[in-house]
Amino acid sequence: MKIAVLMHFDAPSREKLEKALPGCEIVYAFDRSLSYLDREEFDREKYAKELLDADAAVGNPPPDLLPSMKKLGLLQLFSAGTEPYSLPGVLPEGAKLANTSGAFGKAISEHMLAAMLTLSKKLHLYRDDMREGLWLDRGSVTSPEGMTVLSVGMGDIGSRFLKLTKLLGARTVGIRKHSLTAPDWVDEVHLAEDLDSLLPSADVVALSVPGNAETRGLFDERRLRLMKKGAILLNVGRGSAVDSLALCRVLSEGYLAGAALDVTDPEPLPPEHPLWKCENALITPHVSGFYHLRETYDNIVAIAIENLVRFRDGKPLLTPVDPATGYRETQVWPKA
Amino acid sequence: MKIAVLMHFDAPSREKLEKALPGCEIVYAFDRSLSYLDREEFDREKYAKELLDADAAVGNPPPDLLPSMKKLGLLQLFSAGTEPYSLPGVLPEGAKLANTSGAFGKAISEHMLAAMLTLSKKLHLYRDDMREGLWLDRGSVTSPEGMTVLSVGMGDIGSRFLKLTKLLGARTVGIRKHSLTAPDWVDEVHLAEDLDSLLPSADVVALSVPGNAETRGLFDERRLRLMKKGAILLNVGRGSAVDSLALCRVLSEGYLAGAALDVTDPEPLPPEHPLWKCENALITPHVSGFYHLRETYDNIVAIAIENLVRFRDGKPLLTPVDPATGYRETQVWPKA
């Protein structure tokens, strides 16, 4: 079995991989001297030939390389998000797809909590005032205690975020599509059909849904205006779930108190996009996950190695992706 | 008994006060139509005469008015901080002093958590980048899980802050001067003499000590450099506890990852002060307490009414202040 490693694997990770899969041919497309925080692409000229006969690949390669990988049986992504790989015709026929669902939950849910509290306590406005040397009282703030927090999406990220807010005294409400089961820190679970009726009572609405045809434009102007006046919106799933220009309007009017966006539409957000100038938007450049907590990187390496072993042994994968939904097969958000 | 109310009392608060103290003469120096969030002073020309024979006053009046209040038996502040009223000779002889210790704990501890997470997740830098329309990865972040958080000061504010960080997975260490007792969410309690030996192992150091001769300059350059490289400093007590210019140097070198200051020295911080330009300082203009959570205001009104009733009845006050230390008499930070 030949494995192409198309993401940074540092020395300890290589050792674990080689120990778990003895006898496999392993090609590393990144120099081990690079930091795992580097975002650069691998040298495709140098490695394209090596990929032709790989049985498995780890990483998120340029999609146009995939058709030439005729032997590919498994593409193990380093991301939780699965597009464009889950789109029809992108993967070679017969290849399985796995993501790293679960690896990012801690990092992203903490980022969400930080962003929610920043907006609640107006720290973004005080930061702006610092630039002007301005000692100015920005008025009342809100507390997580007693807030209603609605998580749209109840995977690892959404569930963990509700746990953090519950610890700080919030009332937690989750929306999921396939069942009404939830961890015990979730006060209420609803199906997606209840979304519109739940929006008016939520102080914080947090989106952690994947990008697909169904979630595109989920928060259009109508839904943004169904939210409670003064509420906060968080989006960490895919930028396409929120209509950026409608959000600008709703924020500029002061209808919503704030929106923290770690994902945008488009992405990267172009320098001239009006969202940048929205005082109550808090934009981060898709950084809440990645490997910004070392633990995330370690999780990803562990999931990748486990899936490679299972693939070699012909066993079910730990985090298989259903190409039809872009979700883990075990956590499906089915069509309404 | 005549009571001068020198802070905003809204209609419900007046009703409670008048019900608790029937038959008292009550003078309100603020118009009820003002918002409790207004910061303006009362009209001293109009009310100075009324104060001359007041038995009790609620609020933080200009200190130069106090010598004329010959009958004053109780000054009930609306603040937890007690200077300048606790300085020798400021209060008329025989007058007792009470603060509102306990009223601010929730608001201030939540602000501290928000500021700590903002710095940990680099949201202050991403906010700066927004101004430039800059989509830029700022690198690794830290998690509260597993962090060591050291609270210098274990009153209501410091204790509550440790509780919030404990809920998010931190190891909590408290420093108090008069005893080694602490709530069960505090992993370790030490006496002040251990401060220097504890600094090198703390990821976050949070100061909530009052302003007095003993705390002035507590965090000078030597102590700032005893902190762990990459640690975060929070100050919500009094600005004088930290040497502002030394902090600027230590932050600018990148020795500390960040400092969140809700109090500064001097205060207000003048527009030309170098702290404003410190990228990893997060300055808020002494707003973490005040009445920015409505609940704080309600707490203050409740404490004030309770102390007025106790004063009338000749009973011990709920929150008496020892003028020698500026602390609640029951929570003393004694001389070393």
XYZ file of C-alpha atoms in Angstrom, chain A:
336
model
C 0.000 0.000 0.000
C 1.280 3.448 -0.968
C 0.320 6.479 1.079
C 0.778 10.077 -0.088
C 0.936 12.484 2.810
C -0.115 15.857 1.405
C -0.140 17.788 4.675
C 2.571 18.695 7.139
C 3.604 15.703 9.206
C 6.210 16.590 11.796
C 8.768 14.095 13.090
C 6.641 12.634 15.933
C 3.663 12.267 13.573
C 5.785 10.474 10.957
C 7.036 8.109 13.606
C 3.474 7.283 14.705
C 2.340 6.774 11.113
C 5.249 4.525 10.196
C 4.836 2.500 13.345
C 1.097 1.998 12.724
C 1.581 1.024 9.053
C 4.795 -0.920 8.788
C 5.815 -1.942 5.307
C 3.769 0.708 3.557
C 5.399 3.012 1.060
C 4.951 6.557 2.363
C 5.636 9.736 0.362
C 5.715 13.011 2.282
C 5.077 16.042 0.105
C 6.103 18.543 2.780
C 9.554 19.013 4.145
C 9.686 18.088 7.813
C 11.526 21.323 8.581
C 8.398 23.358 7.856
C 6.196 24.402 10.760
C 2.824 22.718 10.873
C 1.396 26.237 10.942
C 2.647 27.010 7.432
C -0.150 27.246 4.946
C 1.815 26.867 1.755
C 0.943 24.351 -0.917
C 3.148 21.384 -1.668
C 5.277 21.405 -4.790
C 2.963 19.747 -7.290
C 5.551 19.560 -10.060
C 7.747 17.527 -7.781
C 5.103 15.181 -6.363
C 2.436 14.812 -9.084
C 4.087 11.667 -10.392
C 4.243 10.108 -6.940
C 0.495 10.531 -6.560
C -0.435 8.540 -9.675
C -0.257 5.191 -7.966
C -1.087 6.144 -4.375
C -3.675 3.937 -2.660
C -4.449 6.495 -0.017
C -3.805 10.200 0.415
C -3.849 12.376 3.510
C -4.572 16.070 3.032
C -6.643 18.379 0.845
C -4.923 18.264 -2.569
C -5.874 20.552 -5.458
C -9.006 18.839 -6.867
C -7.646 18.858 -10.423
C -4.952 16.391 -9.348
C -7.519 13.794 -8.284
C -8.628 12.396 -11.679
C -5.064 11.206 -12.317
C -4.998 9.268 -9.022
C -6.528 6.164 -10.565
C -5.686 3.827 -7.713
C -6.973 6.106 -4.944
C -9.065 4.139 -2.429
C -9.149 6.674 0.398
C -8.855 10.430 0.590
C -8.386 11.409 4.208
C -8.924 15.183 4.466
C -7.286 17.266 7.170
C -10.443 19.371 7.417
C -13.913 18.832 8.822
C -15.406 20.638 5.818
C -15.604 18.371 2.797
C -16.370 20.537 -0.227
C -15.273 20.462 -2.999
C -14.259 16.794 -2.505
C -17.806 15.709 -1.716
C -19.179 17.157 -4.956
C -20.136 14.665 -7.699
C -17.279 13.645 -9.947
C -14.445 15.174 -7.918
C -13.185 11.954 -6.343
C -11.952 9.066 -8.531
C -14.589 6.345 -8.781
C -14.593 4.001 -5.830
C -12.521 6.222 -3.575
C -13.792 6.708 -0.068
C -13.748 10.075 1.645
C -13.029 10.724 5.317
C -12.855 14.044 7.142
C -11.577 14.935 10.598
C -14.911 15.651 12.211
C -14.322 15.927 15.939
C -10.768 17.232 15.727
C -11.786 20.885 15.709
C -14.547 20.970 18.306
C -12.512 22.278 21.192
C -10.691 24.995 19.242
C -13.733 26.238 17.341
C -16.165 26.180 20.267
C -13.704 28.167 22.386
C -13.280 30.675 19.575
C -17.077 31.000 19.400
C -17.302 31.640 23.129
C -14.516 34.229 22.936
C -16.227 36.003 20.042
C -19.627 35.912 21.755
C -18.199 37.439 24.938
C -16.207 40.033 22.976
C -19.409 41.245 21.357
C -21.462 40.980 24.592
C -18.968 43.068 26.505
C -18.343 45.473 23.577
C -14.613 44.779 23.597
C -14.526 45.206 19.809
C -15.747 48.796 20.205
C -13.297 49.521 23.007
C -10.553 48.153 20.769
C -11.581 50.613 18.065
C -11.506 53.437 20.608
C -7.935 52.518 21.567
C -6.798 53.563 18.108
C -8.072 57.059 18.808
C -6.796 57.182 22.398
C -10.460 57.530 23.345
C -11.561 56.951 26.965
C -15.269 56.519 26.251
C -18.017 54.617 28.057
C -19.885 52.441 25.514
C -22.830 51.731 27.819
C -24.607 48.606 28.900
C -23.420 45.062 28.280
C -25.035 41.638 28.500
C -24.276 38.503 30.504
C -24.204 34.887 29.334
C -26.101 33.992 32.509
C -29.741 33.526 31.629
C -29.170 34.082 27.895
C -30.854 31.745 25.437
C -28.247 30.307 23.074
C -29.475 28.546 19.947
C -27.058 26.300 18.101
C -28.017 25.494 14.514
C -26.013 22.338 13.957
C -25.380 19.846 16.734
C -22.204 18.128 15.639
C -19.087 18.188 17.752
C -18.683 21.963 17.365
C -22.267 23.026 18.063
C -22.629 20.644 21.000
C -19.397 21.757 22.610
C -20.295 25.408 22.189
C -23.591 24.828 23.974
C -21.704 23.110 26.774
C -19.427 26.125 27.266
C -22.348 28.544 27.336
C -24.293 26.256 29.687
C -21.331 26.323 32.088
C -21.624 30.116 32.114
C -25.329 29.960 32.913
C -27.023 30.121 29.520
C -30.176 28.304 28.514
C -29.150 26.033 25.653
C -31.244 25.089 22.638
C -30.044 22.912 19.791
C -31.391 22.294 16.320
C -30.571 19.074 14.541
C -32.209 17.396 11.603
C -32.054 13.708 12.140
C -32.975 13.133 15.764
C -33.936 14.728 19.035
C -31.115 13.204 21.040
C -28.579 15.522 22.616
C -26.047 15.665 25.445
C -27.443 16.428 28.890
C -26.188 20.042 28.884
C -28.634 20.871 26.108
C -31.890 22.141 27.623
C -34.010 21.729 24.493
C -33.528 19.979 21.168
C -35.644 20.731 18.122
C -35.819 19.652 14.525
C -34.891 22.049 11.742
C -38.502 22.762 10.933
C -38.706 24.701 14.219
C -35.908 27.098 13.262
C -38.115 30.052 12.365
C -40.173 29.765 15.504
C -37.077 29.567 17.734
C -35.219 32.559 16.282
C -37.256 35.315 17.983
C -36.392 34.087 21.465
C -32.647 33.472 21.074
C -30.103 35.985 22.389
C -27.324 34.217 20.499
C -27.683 32.160 17.307
C -24.648 30.038 16.417
C -24.286 28.399 13.008
C -22.021 25.388 12.569
C -23.595 23.811 9.501
C -21.580 22.506 6.554
C -21.684 24.067 3.124
C -24.147 22.408 0.818
C -27.071 23.312 -1.389
C -29.416 23.106 1.560
C -27.539 25.433 3.885
C -26.722 28.054 1.238
C -28.491 31.282 2.172
C -30.059 29.684 5.278
C -29.730 33.046 7.019
C -31.159 35.368 4.406
C -32.596 38.766 5.280
C -35.928 37.265 6.300
C -34.347 34.946 8.877
C -31.922 37.611 10.114
C -34.951 39.793 10.834
C -36.715 36.923 12.588
C -33.919 37.065 15.148
C -34.504 39.010 18.360
C -33.545 42.692 18.244
C -30.162 43.061 19.902
C -29.207 39.407 19.403
C -25.815 38.116 18.322
C -25.092 35.860 15.326
C -22.074 33.554 15.142
C -21.011 31.667 12.022
C -18.183 29.137 11.983
C -19.542 26.595 9.499
C -19.472 27.910 5.963
C -19.835 31.508 4.876
C -22.475 30.606 2.315
C -24.993 29.958 5.108
C -25.365 33.720 5.672
C -26.287 36.389 3.127
C -23.348 38.774 3.712
C -24.970 41.876 2.264
C -28.236 41.343 4.115
C -26.232 40.919 7.312
C -24.467 44.227 6.652
C -27.813 45.976 6.354
C -29.233 44.400 9.506
C -26.091 45.213 11.517
C -25.786 48.765 10.233
C -29.345 49.504 11.253
C -28.484 48.317 14.754
C -31.119 45.597 14.560
C -28.614 42.937 15.624
C -26.055 43.754 18.330
C -23.274 41.935 16.540
C -22.113 39.123 14.303
C -18.916 37.136 14.646
C -17.935 35.513 11.383
C -15.030 33.122 11.078
C -16.273 32.176 7.634
C -17.528 34.554 4.986
C -19.022 34.583 1.534
C -16.897 35.072 -0.492
C -13.708 33.884 1.135
C -11.233 35.483 1.497
C -13.405 38.537 1.952
C -12.158 41.102 -0.597
C -10.673 44.306 0.885
C -13.499 46.431 -0.473
C -16.347 44.285 0.940
C -18.757 46.339 3.098
C -18.638 43.767 5.936
C -15.153 44.973 6.875
C -16.596 48.392 7.654
C -19.502 47.059 9.719
C -18.775 48.249 13.265
C -20.595 45.364 14.895
C -19.208 42.608 12.710
C -16.211 40.771 14.136
C -14.440 39.024 11.279
C -11.721 36.419 11.620
C -10.148 34.907 8.487
C -11.263 31.262 8.865
C -8.793 30.643 11.681
C -10.922 29.275 14.522
C -9.996 25.740 13.535
C -6.899 25.047 11.421
C -4.069 23.956 13.742
C -4.105 27.025 15.931
C -4.397 24.838 18.975
C -1.642 22.251 18.837
C -4.172 19.729 20.139
C -6.181 20.090 16.923
C -3.178 19.041 14.866
C -2.561 16.063 17.138
C -6.235 15.068 16.812
C -6.039 15.247 13.019
C -2.920 13.107 12.846
C -4.512 10.547 15.175
C -7.734 10.365 13.129
C -5.785 10.090 9.858
C -3.609 7.241 11.119
C -6.616 5.389 12.548
C -8.494 5.675 9.236
C -5.464 4.529 7.230
C -5.160 1.449 9.432
C -8.867 0.714 9.053
C -8.647 1.229 5.310
C -5.697 -1.187 5.071
C -7.622 -3.722 7.167
C -10.859 -3.291 5.207
C -12.697 -2.072 8.285
C -15.298 0.742 8.522
C -13.716 4.190 8.732
C -13.894 6.296 11.890
C -15.096 9.444 10.105
C -16.546 8.457 6.716
C -18.191 11.217 4.711
C -21.361 10.781 2.745
C -20.610 12.630 -0.510
C -24.315 13.407 -0.915
C -24.440 15.618 2.184
C -20.860 16.456 3.029
C -21.536 15.190 6.529
C -20.121 12.329 8.460
C -22.256 9.344 7.513
C -23.091 8.825 11.144
C -24.249 12.433 11.619
C -26.398 13.159 8.671
C -28.384 16.371 8.120
C -30.897 14.904 5.694
C -32.969 16.747 3.136
C -36.090 18.295 4.670
